Short mmCIF file of C-alpha atoms in Angstrom, two decimals:
data_model
loop_
_atom_site.label_atom_id
_atom_site.label_comp_id
_atom_site.label_asym_id
_atom_site.label_seq_id
_atom_site.Cartn_x
_atom_site.Cartn_y
_atom_site.Cartn_z
CA MET A 1 12.74 9.83 12.16
CA SER A 2 15.65 9.46 9.79
CA SER A 3 15.42 8.20 6.50
CA SER A 4 16.87 4.90 7.99
CA ASN A 5 13.87 4.59 8.45
CA ALA A 6 12.78 4.64 4.69
CA LEU A 7 10.98 1.58 3.08
CA ILE A 8 11.69 0.89 -0.32
CA GLY A 9 9.06 -0.03 -2.13
CA THR A 10 7.03 -0.49 -5.58
CA LEU A 11 3.67 -0.83 -7.80
CA ILE A 12 3.19 -4.56 -8.73
CA THR A 13 1.08 -4.00 -11.24
CA LEU A 14 1.62 -7.30 -13.74
CA ASP A 15 0.48 -10.72 -13.18
CA SER A 16 4.24 -12.24 -13.35
CA PRO A 17 5.71 -13.53 -10.46
CA GLU A 18 9.52 -13.69 -12.42
CA LEU A 19 9.03 -10.00 -12.63
CA ALA A 20 7.92 -9.37 -8.98
CA LEU A 21 11.35 -11.89 -8.17
CA VAL A 22 13.66 -9.35 -9.99
CA LEU A 23 13.02 -6.74 -8.88
CA GLN A 24 12.81 -8.09 -4.77
CA LYS A 25 16.46 -9.11 -6.20
CA ALA A 26 17.31 -5.65 -7.28
CA GLY A 27 16.68 -4.59 -3.41
CA PHE A 28 13.50 -2.73 -3.24
CA GLU A 29 11.83 -4.42 0.33
CA TRP A 30 8.57 -3.76 0.35
CA PHE A 31 5.66 -4.54 -2.92
CA PHE A 32 2.22 -2.70 -3.39
CA LEU A 33 -0.06 -5.23 -5.41
CA ASP A 34 -2.17 -2.87 -7.18
CA LEU A 35 -5.67 -5.73 -7.06
CA GLU A 36 -7.69 -1.85 -7.17
CA HIS A 37 -6.00 -0.77 -10.58
CA SER A 38 -4.70 -3.55 -12.44
CA ALA A 39 -6.63 -5.71 -14.46
CA VAL A 40 -4.74 -8.59 -14.95
CA LEU A 41 -4.06 -8.82 -11.13
CA ASP A 42 -6.41 -10.94 -9.01
CA LEU A 43 -6.44 -11.88 -6.00
CA LYS A 44 -5.41 -15.87 -7.18
CA SER A 45 -1.89 -14.15 -9.06
CA ALA A 46 -1.50 -12.31 -6.15
CA GLN A 47 -0.89 -14.84 -3.47
CA ARG A 48 0.99 -17.20 -5.84
CA ILE A 49 3.30 -13.10 -6.16
CA VAL A 50 3.16 -12.77 -2.64
CA GLU A 51 4.35 -16.64 -1.98
CA VAL A 52 7.40 -15.00 -3.87
CA LEU A 53 7.86 -12.58 -2.22
CA GLN A 54 7.95 -13.86 1.37
CA PRO A 55 9.52 -13.58 3.37
CA GLU A 56 12.13 -12.02 2.18
CA SER A 57 10.10 -8.64 1.54
CA TYR A 58 6.76 -7.66 2.70
CA ALA A 59 3.59 -7.62 0.60
CA ILE A 60 0.64 -5.56 0.71
CA MET A 61 -2.32 -5.53 -1.29
CA ARG A 62 -4.14 -2.16 -2.47
CA LEU A 63 -7.67 -3.34 -2.47
CA PRO A 64 -10.69 -2.85 -5.40
CA ASP A 65 -12.39 -1.75 -2.11
CA SER A 66 -13.15 -1.66 1.48
CA SER A 67 -15.88 -4.28 1.32
CA GLU A 68 -16.11 -6.96 3.47
CA THR A 69 -15.44 -9.75 1.04
CA TRP A 70 -12.03 -7.89 -0.31
CA ILE A 71 -10.41 -7.79 2.62
CA LYS A 72 -11.73 -11.16 4.13
CA HIS A 73 -10.20 -12.34 1.53
CA ALA A 74 -7.37 -10.17 0.80
CA LEU A 75 -5.90 -11.51 4.48
CA ASP A 76 -6.94 -14.28 3.25
CA THR A 77 -4.08 -14.76 1.18
CA GLY A 78 -1.68 -14.46 3.66
CA CYS A 79 -0.35 -11.01 2.90
CA ASP A 80 1.22 -9.37 5.12
CA GLY A 81 -0.94 -5.59 5.30
CA ILE A 82 -3.70 -4.41 3.46
CA ILE A 83 -3.71 -0.68 1.86
CA ILE A 84 -7.84 0.77 2.47
CA PRO A 85 -8.63 3.07 -0.48
CA HIS A 86 -10.46 6.24 -0.66
CA VAL A 87 -10.98 6.59 2.92
CA ALA A 88 -12.32 9.96 3.63
CA THR A 89 -13.38 9.34 7.27
CA ALA A 90 -13.38 8.20 10.83
CA GLU A 91 -16.00 5.94 9.91
CA ASP A 92 -14.61 4.63 6.78
CA ALA A 93 -10.72 3.51 9.34
CA LYS A 94 -13.33 1.61 11.81
CA ARG A 95 -15.64 -0.12 8.90
CA ALA A 96 -11.86 -1.59 7.77
CA VAL A 97 -10.63 -2.30 11.01
CA THR A 98 -13.84 -3.94 11.81
CA TYR A 99 -12.93 -6.33 8.92
CA ALA A 100 -10.12 -7.03 8.90
CA LYS A 101 -9.31 -8.15 13.03
CA TYR A 102 -10.38 -11.03 14.41
CA PRO A 103 -13.08 -11.19 16.85
CA PRO A 104 -12.85 -9.69 19.83
CA VAL A 105 -11.89 -6.69 18.11
CA GLY A 106 -13.54 -6.51 15.30
CA ARG A 107 -15.66 -9.38 12.60
CA ARG A 108 -12.85 -10.81 10.43
CA SER A 109 -14.83 -14.41 9.69
CA VAL A 110 -12.09 -17.17 10.18
CA GLY A 111 -11.91 -19.70 7.14
CA ILE A 112 -8.82 -22.32 5.91
CA ALA A 113 -6.98 -20.76 3.72
CA ARG A 114 -2.88 -19.73 3.10
CA ALA A 115 -2.68 -17.09 5.78
CA HIS A 116 -2.09 -19.62 8.47
CA GLY A 117 -0.86 -22.99 5.62
CA TYR A 118 -4.74 -24.43 4.76
CA GLY A 119 -4.79 -25.11 8.67
CA SER A 120 -1.46 -26.51 9.75
CA SER A 121 -0.73 -22.88 11.66
CA PHE A 122 -4.56 -22.75 12.37
CA GLN A 123 -4.21 -21.52 16.06
CA GLU A 124 -0.80 -19.43 15.67
CA TYR A 125 -2.09 -17.38 12.63
CA LEU A 126 -5.05 -16.79 15.15
CA ARG A 127 -3.92 -15.76 18.09
CA SER A 128 -0.74 -13.49 15.73
CA ALA A 129 -2.71 -12.22 13.13
CA ASN A 130 -4.57 -8.98 14.82
CA ASP A 131 -1.28 -7.65 15.92
CA SER A 132 1.10 -8.87 12.93
CA ILE A 133 -1.40 -7.75 9.99
CA ALA A 134 -0.79 -3.54 8.72
CA ILE A 135 -3.58 -1.83 8.18
CA ILE A 136 -3.06 1.29 6.78
CA ALA A 137 -5.20 3.92 5.55
CA GLN A 138 -4.92 5.61 1.88
CA ILE A 139 -6.32 9.29 2.06
CA GLU A 140 -6.31 10.00 -1.51
CA GLU A 141 -9.22 13.24 -1.15
CA HIS A 142 -9.33 16.33 -0.52
CA GLU A 143 -11.42 15.29 2.79
CA GLY A 144 -9.43 12.90 3.77
CA VAL A 145 -6.94 15.34 4.18
CA GLU A 146 -9.69 17.16 6.51
CA ASN A 147 -10.42 14.29 8.83
CA ILE A 148 -6.81 13.17 8.89
CA GLU A 149 -6.59 14.23 12.19
CA GLN A 150 -10.03 11.78 13.66
CA ILE A 151 -8.88 9.24 10.86
CA LEU A 152 -5.36 8.71 12.97
CA SER A 153 -7.98 8.43 16.47
CA VAL A 154 -8.91 4.82 15.10
CA ASP A 155 -7.25 1.85 17.09
CA GLY A 156 -6.07 -0.42 14.56
CA ILE A 157 -5.17 1.71 11.80
CA ASP A 158 -0.80 1.53 11.30
CA ALA A 159 0.19 3.69 9.15
CA ILE A 160 -0.99 6.22 6.02
CA PHE A 161 0.22 5.94 2.61
CA ILE A 162 -1.22 9.58 -0.04
CA GLY A 163 -2.22 8.83 -3.15
CA PRO A 164 -1.11 12.54 -4.81
CA TYR A 165 -2.92 11.28 -8.68
CA ASP A 166 -6.50 11.19 -7.07
CA LEU A 167 -6.16 13.78 -4.51
CA SER A 168 -5.04 16.37 -7.63
CA GLY A 169 -7.98 15.72 -8.95
CA SER A 170 -9.78 15.98 -5.84
CA MET A 171 -8.42 19.81 -5.33
CA GLY A 172 -8.76 20.15 -9.11
CA ILE A 173 -5.56 20.10 -10.62
CA LEU A 174 -4.69 16.30 -11.51
CA GLY A 175 -1.61 15.15 -12.62
CA GLU A 176 0.03 18.33 -11.30
CA LEU A 177 2.26 16.50 -8.36
CA THR A 178 4.36 20.13 -7.79
CA HIS A 179 1.70 22.71 -7.20
CA PRO A 180 1.78 24.20 -3.79
CA ASP A 181 -1.70 23.31 -3.15
CA LEU A 182 -0.99 19.58 -3.77
CA ARG A 183 2.17 19.60 -1.33
CA ARG A 184 0.91 22.05 1.17
CA ASN A 185 -1.53 19.33 1.93
CA VAL A 186 0.74 17.14 1.75
CA ASP A 187 2.85 18.39 3.87
CA LYS A 188 0.00 18.76 6.51
CA VAL A 189 -1.03 14.96 6.70
CA ARG A 190 2.83 14.37 6.98
CA THR A 191 2.82 16.62 10.04
CA ILE A 192 -0.28 15.18 11.55
CA CYS A 193 1.33 11.66 10.84
CA GLN A 194 4.56 12.63 12.37
CA LYS A 195 3.44 13.86 15.20
CA LYS A 196 1.04 11.15 16.29
CA GLY A 197 3.72 8.93 15.47
CA VAL A 198 1.86 7.02 12.66
CA PRO A 199 4.28 6.11 10.19
CA PHE A 200 3.40 8.73 6.77
CA GLY A 201 3.68 6.84 2.91
CA ILE A 202 2.89 7.61 -0.86
CA PHE A 203 3.30 6.86 -4.00
CA CYS A 204 7.10 8.72 -5.91
CA PRO A 205 6.98 8.31 -9.45
CA ASN A 206 11.09 8.57 -9.47
CA SER A 207 13.55 9.06 -7.40
CA THR A 208 13.80 12.61 -6.61
CA ALA A 209 10.25 12.17 -5.11
CA ALA A 210 11.15 9.60 -3.37
CA ARG A 211 14.89 11.16 -1.37
CA ALA A 212 13.09 14.39 -1.11
CA GLU A 213 10.28 12.31 0.34
CA MET A 214 12.67 10.79 2.18
CA GLU A 215 14.28 13.25 3.90
CA HIS A 216 11.60 14.61 5.21
CA GLY A 217 10.60 11.77 6.92
CA GLY A 218 8.93 8.98 4.71
CA VAL A 219 8.65 6.21 5.92
CA LEU A 220 7.14 3.99 3.58
CA LEU A 221 7.98 4.43 -0.08
CA ALA A 222 6.70 3.07 -2.89
CA ILE A 223 8.60 4.33 -6.30
CA GLY A 224 7.20 3.81 -9.66
CA SER A 225 5.89 0.24 -11.43
CA ASP A 226 7.16 -3.57 -12.77
CA ALA A 227 5.91 -2.61 -15.84
CA SER A 228 7.76 1.49 -15.86
CA TYR A 229 10.46 -0.20 -15.01
CA ALA A 230 10.91 -3.07 -17.64
CA ALA A 231 10.01 -1.10 -20.18
CA ALA A 232 12.49 1.99 -19.03
CA GLY A 233 14.80 -0.65 -19.79
CA ALA A 234 14.02 -1.37 -22.95
CA ASN A 235 13.82 2.30 -23.93
CA ALA A 236 17.21 2.26 -22.61
CA LEU A 237 18.66 -0.04 -24.14
CA LEU A 238 16.78 0.19 -28.06
CA GLU A 239 18.57 4.32 -27.50
CA GLY A 240 21.97 2.91 -26.76
CA VAL A 241 21.59 1.13 -29.68
CA ARG A 242 20.24 3.44 -32.21
CA ALA A 243 22.54 6.50 -31.05
CA SER A 244 25.43 4.00 -32.50
CA GLU A 245 24.00 3.69 -36.03
#
């Protein structure tokens, strides 16, 4: 898969639809709304951001856990997909698919929500949701790497996303993103995904890492975050001003 297939995205960690819109105008194609770690993003604020971003770009929510309640509430916002954290086994993947798919495939319950315009496109949404919503399994533990083939065998998993920081922590090398052992595990997951034709994604801290992933066929790339871009812009401006003093 060539680099032209890559979707370039970024993390959203702040409760700011305005900043998300600025980043969309900059050219990001998909947005990783981080409900797992952000202290200020809840479902209400995340839905507001989804409303701003769609339909020009994809809004994907990473959930705090893989519970039925979180999956149901997130999908009812009308987001384009969900990232399920800490998928380590095929059973983890099957459970997520079951909660995310309407019957007869799964057991997602039906309620009135933004996803179908609060009822205005109810039947159309029910007919299309099982096929149109992306379910992405996040591999961030060594156990998940070891079980990647079984995880990919689960019908309904649309993509794999590597969490390199937590994966490095599970290997006893927390934060060492260039460590050879971590790179071998990332390469293993990428290779198996490509062999099976499943899109592979990963968080990239900077453009250098992102270009390397694109060259190796990465499809779903999340580069930096809204907060990091705001900080970088402010730092660059202040450094420029102070350099002239």
